[in-house]
Short mmCIF file of N, CA and C in Angstrom, two decimals:
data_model
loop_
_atom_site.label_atom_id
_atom_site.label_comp_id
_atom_site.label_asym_id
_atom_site.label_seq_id
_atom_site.Cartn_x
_atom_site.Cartn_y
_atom_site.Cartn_z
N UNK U 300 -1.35 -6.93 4.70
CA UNK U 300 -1.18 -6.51 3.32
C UNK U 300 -2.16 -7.30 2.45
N UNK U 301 -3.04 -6.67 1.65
CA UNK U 301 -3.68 -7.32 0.22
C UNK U 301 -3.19 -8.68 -0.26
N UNK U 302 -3.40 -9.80 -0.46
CA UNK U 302 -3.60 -10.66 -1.39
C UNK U 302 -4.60 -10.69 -2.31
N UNK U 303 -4.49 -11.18 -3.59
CA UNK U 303 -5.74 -11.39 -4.73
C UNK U 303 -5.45 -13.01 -5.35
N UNK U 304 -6.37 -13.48 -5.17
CA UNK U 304 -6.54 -14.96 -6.01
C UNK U 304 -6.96 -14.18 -7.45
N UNK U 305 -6.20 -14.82 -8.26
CA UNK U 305 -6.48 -14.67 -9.78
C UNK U 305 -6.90 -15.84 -10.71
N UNK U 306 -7.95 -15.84 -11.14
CA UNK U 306 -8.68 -17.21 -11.40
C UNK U 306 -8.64 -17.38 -13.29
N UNK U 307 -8.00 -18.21 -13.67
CA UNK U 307 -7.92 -18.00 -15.13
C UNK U 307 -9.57 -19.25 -15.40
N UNK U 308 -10.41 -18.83 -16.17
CA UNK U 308 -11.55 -20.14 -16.28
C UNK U 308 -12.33 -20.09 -17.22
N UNK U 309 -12.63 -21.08 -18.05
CA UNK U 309 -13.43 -21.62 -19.46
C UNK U 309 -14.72 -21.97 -18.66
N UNK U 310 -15.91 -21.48 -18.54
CA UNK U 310 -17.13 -22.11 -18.35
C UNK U 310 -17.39 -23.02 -19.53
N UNK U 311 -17.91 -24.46 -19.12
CA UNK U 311 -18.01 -25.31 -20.30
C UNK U 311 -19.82 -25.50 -19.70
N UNK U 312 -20.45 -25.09 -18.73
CA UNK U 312 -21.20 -25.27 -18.61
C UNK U 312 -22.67 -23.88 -18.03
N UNK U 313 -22.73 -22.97 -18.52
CA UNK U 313 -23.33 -21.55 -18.39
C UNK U 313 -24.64 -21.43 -17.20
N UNK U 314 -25.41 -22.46 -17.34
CA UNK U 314 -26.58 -22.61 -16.88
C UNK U 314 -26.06 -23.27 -15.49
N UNK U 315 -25.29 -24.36 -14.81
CA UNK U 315 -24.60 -24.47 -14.54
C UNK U 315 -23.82 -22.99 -13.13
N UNK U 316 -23.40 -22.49 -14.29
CA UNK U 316 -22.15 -21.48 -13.69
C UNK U 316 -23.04 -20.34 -12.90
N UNK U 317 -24.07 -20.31 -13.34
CA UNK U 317 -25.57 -19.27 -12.90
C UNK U 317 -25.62 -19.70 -11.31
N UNK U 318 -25.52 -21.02 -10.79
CA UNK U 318 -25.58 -21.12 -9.29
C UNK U 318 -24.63 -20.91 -8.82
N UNK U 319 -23.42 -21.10 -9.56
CA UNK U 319 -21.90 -21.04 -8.82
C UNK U 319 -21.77 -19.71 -8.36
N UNK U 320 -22.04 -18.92 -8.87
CA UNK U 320 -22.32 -17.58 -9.36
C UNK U 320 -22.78 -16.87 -8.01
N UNK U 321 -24.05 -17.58 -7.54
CA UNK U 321 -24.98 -17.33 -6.54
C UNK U 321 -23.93 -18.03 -5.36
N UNK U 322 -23.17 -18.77 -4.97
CA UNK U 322 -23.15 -19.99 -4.08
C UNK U 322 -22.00 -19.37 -3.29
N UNK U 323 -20.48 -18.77 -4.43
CA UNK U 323 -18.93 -18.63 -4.34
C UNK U 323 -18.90 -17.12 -3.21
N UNK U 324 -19.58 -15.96 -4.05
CA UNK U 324 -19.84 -15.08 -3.03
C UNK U 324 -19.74 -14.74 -1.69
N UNK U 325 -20.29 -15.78 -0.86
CA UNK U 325 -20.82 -15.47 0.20
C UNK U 325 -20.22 -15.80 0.72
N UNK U 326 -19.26 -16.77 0.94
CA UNK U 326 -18.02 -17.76 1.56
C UNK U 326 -16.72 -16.62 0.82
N UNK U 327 -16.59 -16.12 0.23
CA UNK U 327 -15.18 -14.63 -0.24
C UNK U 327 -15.92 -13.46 0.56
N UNK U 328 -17.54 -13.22 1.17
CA UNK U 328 -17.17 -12.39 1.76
C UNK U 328 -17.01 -12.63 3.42
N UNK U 329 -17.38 -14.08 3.80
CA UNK U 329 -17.26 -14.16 4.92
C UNK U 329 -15.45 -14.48 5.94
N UNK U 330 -15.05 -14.12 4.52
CA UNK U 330 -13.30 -14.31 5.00
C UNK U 330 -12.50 -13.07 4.82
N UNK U 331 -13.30 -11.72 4.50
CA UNK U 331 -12.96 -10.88 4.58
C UNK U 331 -13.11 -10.14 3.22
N UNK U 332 -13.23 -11.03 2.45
CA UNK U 332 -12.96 -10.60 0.56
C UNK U 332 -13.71 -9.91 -0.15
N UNK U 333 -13.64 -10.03 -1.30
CA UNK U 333 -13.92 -9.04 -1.89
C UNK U 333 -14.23 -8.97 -3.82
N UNK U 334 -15.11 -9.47 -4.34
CA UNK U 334 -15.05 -9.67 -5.71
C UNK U 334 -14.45 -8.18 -7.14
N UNK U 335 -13.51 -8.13 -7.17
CA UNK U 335 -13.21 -7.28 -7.82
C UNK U 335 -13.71 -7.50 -9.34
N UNK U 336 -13.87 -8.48 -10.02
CA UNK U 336 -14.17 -8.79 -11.04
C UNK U 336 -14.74 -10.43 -11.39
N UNK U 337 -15.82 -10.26 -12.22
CA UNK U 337 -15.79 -12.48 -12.16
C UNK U 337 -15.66 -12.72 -13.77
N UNK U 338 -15.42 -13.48 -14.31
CA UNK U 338 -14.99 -13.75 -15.47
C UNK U 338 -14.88 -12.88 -16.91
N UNK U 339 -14.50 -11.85 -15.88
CA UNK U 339 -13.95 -10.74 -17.05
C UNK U 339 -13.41 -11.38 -18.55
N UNK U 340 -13.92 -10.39 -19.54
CA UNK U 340 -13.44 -10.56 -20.77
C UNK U 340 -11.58 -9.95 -20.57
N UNK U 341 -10.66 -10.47 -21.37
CA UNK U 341 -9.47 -10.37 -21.01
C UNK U 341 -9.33 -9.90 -22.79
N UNK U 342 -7.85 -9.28 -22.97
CA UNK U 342 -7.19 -8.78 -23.43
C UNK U 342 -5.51 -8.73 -23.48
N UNK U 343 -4.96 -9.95 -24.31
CA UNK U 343 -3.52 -10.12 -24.44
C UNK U 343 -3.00 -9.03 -24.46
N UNK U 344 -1.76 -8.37 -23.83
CA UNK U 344 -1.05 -7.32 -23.84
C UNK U 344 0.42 -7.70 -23.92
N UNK U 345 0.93 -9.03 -23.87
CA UNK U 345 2.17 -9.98 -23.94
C UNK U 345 2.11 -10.90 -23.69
N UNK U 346 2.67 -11.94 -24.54
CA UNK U 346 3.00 -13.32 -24.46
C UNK U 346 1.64 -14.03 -24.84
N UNK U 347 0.92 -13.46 -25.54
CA UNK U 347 0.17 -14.86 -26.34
C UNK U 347 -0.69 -15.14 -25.43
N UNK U 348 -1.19 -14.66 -24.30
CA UNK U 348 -2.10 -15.00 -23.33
C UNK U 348 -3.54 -15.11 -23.69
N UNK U 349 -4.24 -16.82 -23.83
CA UNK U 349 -5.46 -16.98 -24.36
C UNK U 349 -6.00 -17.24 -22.91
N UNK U 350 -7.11 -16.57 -23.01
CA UNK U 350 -7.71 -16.88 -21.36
C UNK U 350 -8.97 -16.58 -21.96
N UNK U 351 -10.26 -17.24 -21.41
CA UNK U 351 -11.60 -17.31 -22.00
C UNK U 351 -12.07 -16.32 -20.55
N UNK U 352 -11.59 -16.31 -19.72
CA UNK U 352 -12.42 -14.98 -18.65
C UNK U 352 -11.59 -15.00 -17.61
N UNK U 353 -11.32 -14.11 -16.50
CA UNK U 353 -10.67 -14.15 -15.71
C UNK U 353 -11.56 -13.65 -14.12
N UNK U 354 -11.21 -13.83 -13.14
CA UNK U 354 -11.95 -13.88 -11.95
C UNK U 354 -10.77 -12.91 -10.95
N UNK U 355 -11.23 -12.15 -10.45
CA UNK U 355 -10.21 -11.57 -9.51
C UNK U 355 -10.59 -11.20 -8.09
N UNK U 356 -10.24 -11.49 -6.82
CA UNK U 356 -10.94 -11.70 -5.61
C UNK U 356 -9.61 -10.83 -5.06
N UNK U 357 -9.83 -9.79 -4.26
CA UNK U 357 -9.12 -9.34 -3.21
C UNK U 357 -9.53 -9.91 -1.84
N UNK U 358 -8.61 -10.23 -0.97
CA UNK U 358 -8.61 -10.52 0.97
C UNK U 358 -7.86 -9.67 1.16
N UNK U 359 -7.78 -9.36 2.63
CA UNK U 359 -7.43 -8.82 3.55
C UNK U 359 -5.86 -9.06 3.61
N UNK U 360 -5.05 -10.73 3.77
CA UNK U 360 -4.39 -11.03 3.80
C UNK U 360 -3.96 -12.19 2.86
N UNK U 361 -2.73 -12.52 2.06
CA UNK U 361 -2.87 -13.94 1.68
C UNK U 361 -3.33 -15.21 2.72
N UNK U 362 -3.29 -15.19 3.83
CA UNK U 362 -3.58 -15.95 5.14
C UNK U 362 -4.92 -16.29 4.96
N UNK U 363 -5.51 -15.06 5.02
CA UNK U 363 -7.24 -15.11 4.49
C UNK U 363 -7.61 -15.69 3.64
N UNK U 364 -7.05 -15.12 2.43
CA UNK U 364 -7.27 -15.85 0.77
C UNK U 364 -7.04 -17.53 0.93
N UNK U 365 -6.08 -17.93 1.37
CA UNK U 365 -5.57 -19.33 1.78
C UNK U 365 -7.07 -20.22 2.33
N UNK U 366 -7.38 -19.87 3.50
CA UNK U 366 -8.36 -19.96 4.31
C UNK U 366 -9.32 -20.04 3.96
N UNK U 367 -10.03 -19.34 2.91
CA UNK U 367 -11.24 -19.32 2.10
C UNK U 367 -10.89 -20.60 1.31
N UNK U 368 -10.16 -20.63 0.56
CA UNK U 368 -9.98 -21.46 -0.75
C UNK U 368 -10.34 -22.72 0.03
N UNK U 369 -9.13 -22.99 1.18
CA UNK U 369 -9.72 -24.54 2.00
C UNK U 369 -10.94 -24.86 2.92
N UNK U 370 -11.95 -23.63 2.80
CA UNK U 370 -12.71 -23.38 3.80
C UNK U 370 -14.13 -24.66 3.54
N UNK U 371 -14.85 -25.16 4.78
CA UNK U 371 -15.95 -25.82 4.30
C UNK U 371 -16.93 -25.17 3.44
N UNK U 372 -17.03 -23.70 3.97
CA UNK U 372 -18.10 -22.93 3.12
C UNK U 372 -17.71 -22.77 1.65
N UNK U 373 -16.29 -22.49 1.16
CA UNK U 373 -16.89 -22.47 -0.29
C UNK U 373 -16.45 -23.86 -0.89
N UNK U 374 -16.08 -25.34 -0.39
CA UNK U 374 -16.17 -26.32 -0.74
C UNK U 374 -17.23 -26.69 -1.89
N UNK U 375 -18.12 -26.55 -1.34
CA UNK U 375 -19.71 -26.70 -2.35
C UNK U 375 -19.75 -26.19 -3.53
N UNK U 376 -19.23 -24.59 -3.37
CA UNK U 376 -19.18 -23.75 -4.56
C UNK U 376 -17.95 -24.41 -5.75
N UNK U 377 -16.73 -24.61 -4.72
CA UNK U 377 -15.62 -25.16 -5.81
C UNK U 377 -15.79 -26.68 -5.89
N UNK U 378 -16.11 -27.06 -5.60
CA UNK U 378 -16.43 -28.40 -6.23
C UNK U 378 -17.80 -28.50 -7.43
N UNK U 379 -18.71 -27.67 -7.02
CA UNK U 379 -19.70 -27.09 -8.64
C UNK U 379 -18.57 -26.67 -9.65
N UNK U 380 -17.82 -25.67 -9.14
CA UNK U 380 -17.22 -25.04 -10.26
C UNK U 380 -16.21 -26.05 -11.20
N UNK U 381 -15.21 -26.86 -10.31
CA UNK U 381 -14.75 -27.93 -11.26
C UNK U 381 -15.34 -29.00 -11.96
N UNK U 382 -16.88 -28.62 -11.71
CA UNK U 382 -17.24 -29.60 -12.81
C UNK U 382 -17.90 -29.26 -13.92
N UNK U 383 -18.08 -27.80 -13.84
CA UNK U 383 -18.21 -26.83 -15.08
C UNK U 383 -17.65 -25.70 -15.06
N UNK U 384 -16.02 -26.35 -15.08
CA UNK U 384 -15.31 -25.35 -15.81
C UNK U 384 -14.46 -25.55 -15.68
N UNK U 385 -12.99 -24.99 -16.66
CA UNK U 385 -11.89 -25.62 -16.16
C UNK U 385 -10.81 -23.92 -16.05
N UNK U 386 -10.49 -24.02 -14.83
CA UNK U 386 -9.78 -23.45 -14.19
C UNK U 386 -8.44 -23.39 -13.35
N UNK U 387 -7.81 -22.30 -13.33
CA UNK U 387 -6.51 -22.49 -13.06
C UNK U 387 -6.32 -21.08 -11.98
N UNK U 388 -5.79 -21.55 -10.43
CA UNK U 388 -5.62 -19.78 -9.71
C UNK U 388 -4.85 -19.73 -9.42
N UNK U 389 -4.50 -18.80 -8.93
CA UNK U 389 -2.64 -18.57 -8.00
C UNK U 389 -3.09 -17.28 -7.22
N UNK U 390 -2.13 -17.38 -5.84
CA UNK U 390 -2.83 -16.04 -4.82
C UNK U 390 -1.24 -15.22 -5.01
N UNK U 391 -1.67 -14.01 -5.43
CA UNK U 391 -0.58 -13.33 -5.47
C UNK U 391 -1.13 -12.01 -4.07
N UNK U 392 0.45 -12.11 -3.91
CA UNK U 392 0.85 -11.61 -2.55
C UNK U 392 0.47 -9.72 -3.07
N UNK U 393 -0.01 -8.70 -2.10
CA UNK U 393 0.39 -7.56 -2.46
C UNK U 393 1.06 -6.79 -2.10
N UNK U 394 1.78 -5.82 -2.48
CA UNK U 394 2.25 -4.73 -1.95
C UNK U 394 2.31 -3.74 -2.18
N UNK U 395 2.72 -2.62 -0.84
CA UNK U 395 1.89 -1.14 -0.62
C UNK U 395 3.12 -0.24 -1.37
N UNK U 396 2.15 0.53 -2.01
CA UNK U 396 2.81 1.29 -3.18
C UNK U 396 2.88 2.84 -2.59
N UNK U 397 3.93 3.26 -2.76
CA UNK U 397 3.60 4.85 -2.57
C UNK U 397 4.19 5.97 -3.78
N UNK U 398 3.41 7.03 -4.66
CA UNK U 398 4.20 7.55 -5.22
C UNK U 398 4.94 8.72 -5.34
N UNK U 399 6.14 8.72 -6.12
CA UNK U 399 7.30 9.73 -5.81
C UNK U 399 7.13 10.64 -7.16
N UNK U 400 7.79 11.49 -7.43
CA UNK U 400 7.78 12.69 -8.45
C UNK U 400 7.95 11.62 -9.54
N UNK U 401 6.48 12.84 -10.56
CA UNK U 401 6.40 12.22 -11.42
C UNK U 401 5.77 11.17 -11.98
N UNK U 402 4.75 10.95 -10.45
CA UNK U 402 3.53 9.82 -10.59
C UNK U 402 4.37 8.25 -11.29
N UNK U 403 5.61 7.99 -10.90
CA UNK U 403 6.16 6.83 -10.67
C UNK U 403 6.12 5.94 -9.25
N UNK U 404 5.54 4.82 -9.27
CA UNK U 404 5.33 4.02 -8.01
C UNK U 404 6.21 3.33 -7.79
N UNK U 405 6.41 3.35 -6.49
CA UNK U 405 7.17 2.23 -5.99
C UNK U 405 6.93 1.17 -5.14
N UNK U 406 7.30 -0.13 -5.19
CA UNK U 406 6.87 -0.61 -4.39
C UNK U 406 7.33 -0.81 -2.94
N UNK U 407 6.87 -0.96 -1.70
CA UNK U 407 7.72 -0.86 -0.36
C UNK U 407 7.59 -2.27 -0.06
#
């Protein structure tokens, strides 16, 4: 099943974030992943949510996602990145949706 790391992050450093940029990639796709978005402009829809960009990575599995994050290969990249920028992730688990009358989903 899908996992996605969701990356909340303030670049404090741009020029900087230009290699991270180049570096993070290649180590999310060698674990199966997948860049769905990188520091998307965001948009509160509830609760006051200030977020300066958001990052969104699909894997294969949360197992995978796990694996990457502690992996030697993107070590390099996240250790650049915490030092220009401050960031916050969480791997949310997914699940397979199918829909019923009325284009209402459910989840299984």
């Amino acid at each position: 099943m899908p996992a996605y790391v969701v990356i909340d992050i303030e670049v404090t450093d741009a020029v900087k974030y230009e290699e991270f940029k180049k570096q993070a990639p290649v180590s999310v796709a060698k674990y199966g992943g997948r860049l769905l978005t990188a520091a998307g402009k965001t948009e509160p829809l509830e609760g006051g949510w200030d977020s300066k960009g958001m990052t969104l990575l699909e894997f294969p599995t949360a197992g995978r996602a796990r694996e990457w994050y502690a992996s030697d290969e993107y070590r390099p990249a996240k250790d650049l990145r915490q030092q220009i920028a401050n960031a916050r992730a969480v791997l949310v688990a997914g699940a397979q949706c199918r829909v019923d009358r009325g284009s209402r989903r459910r989840a299984r």
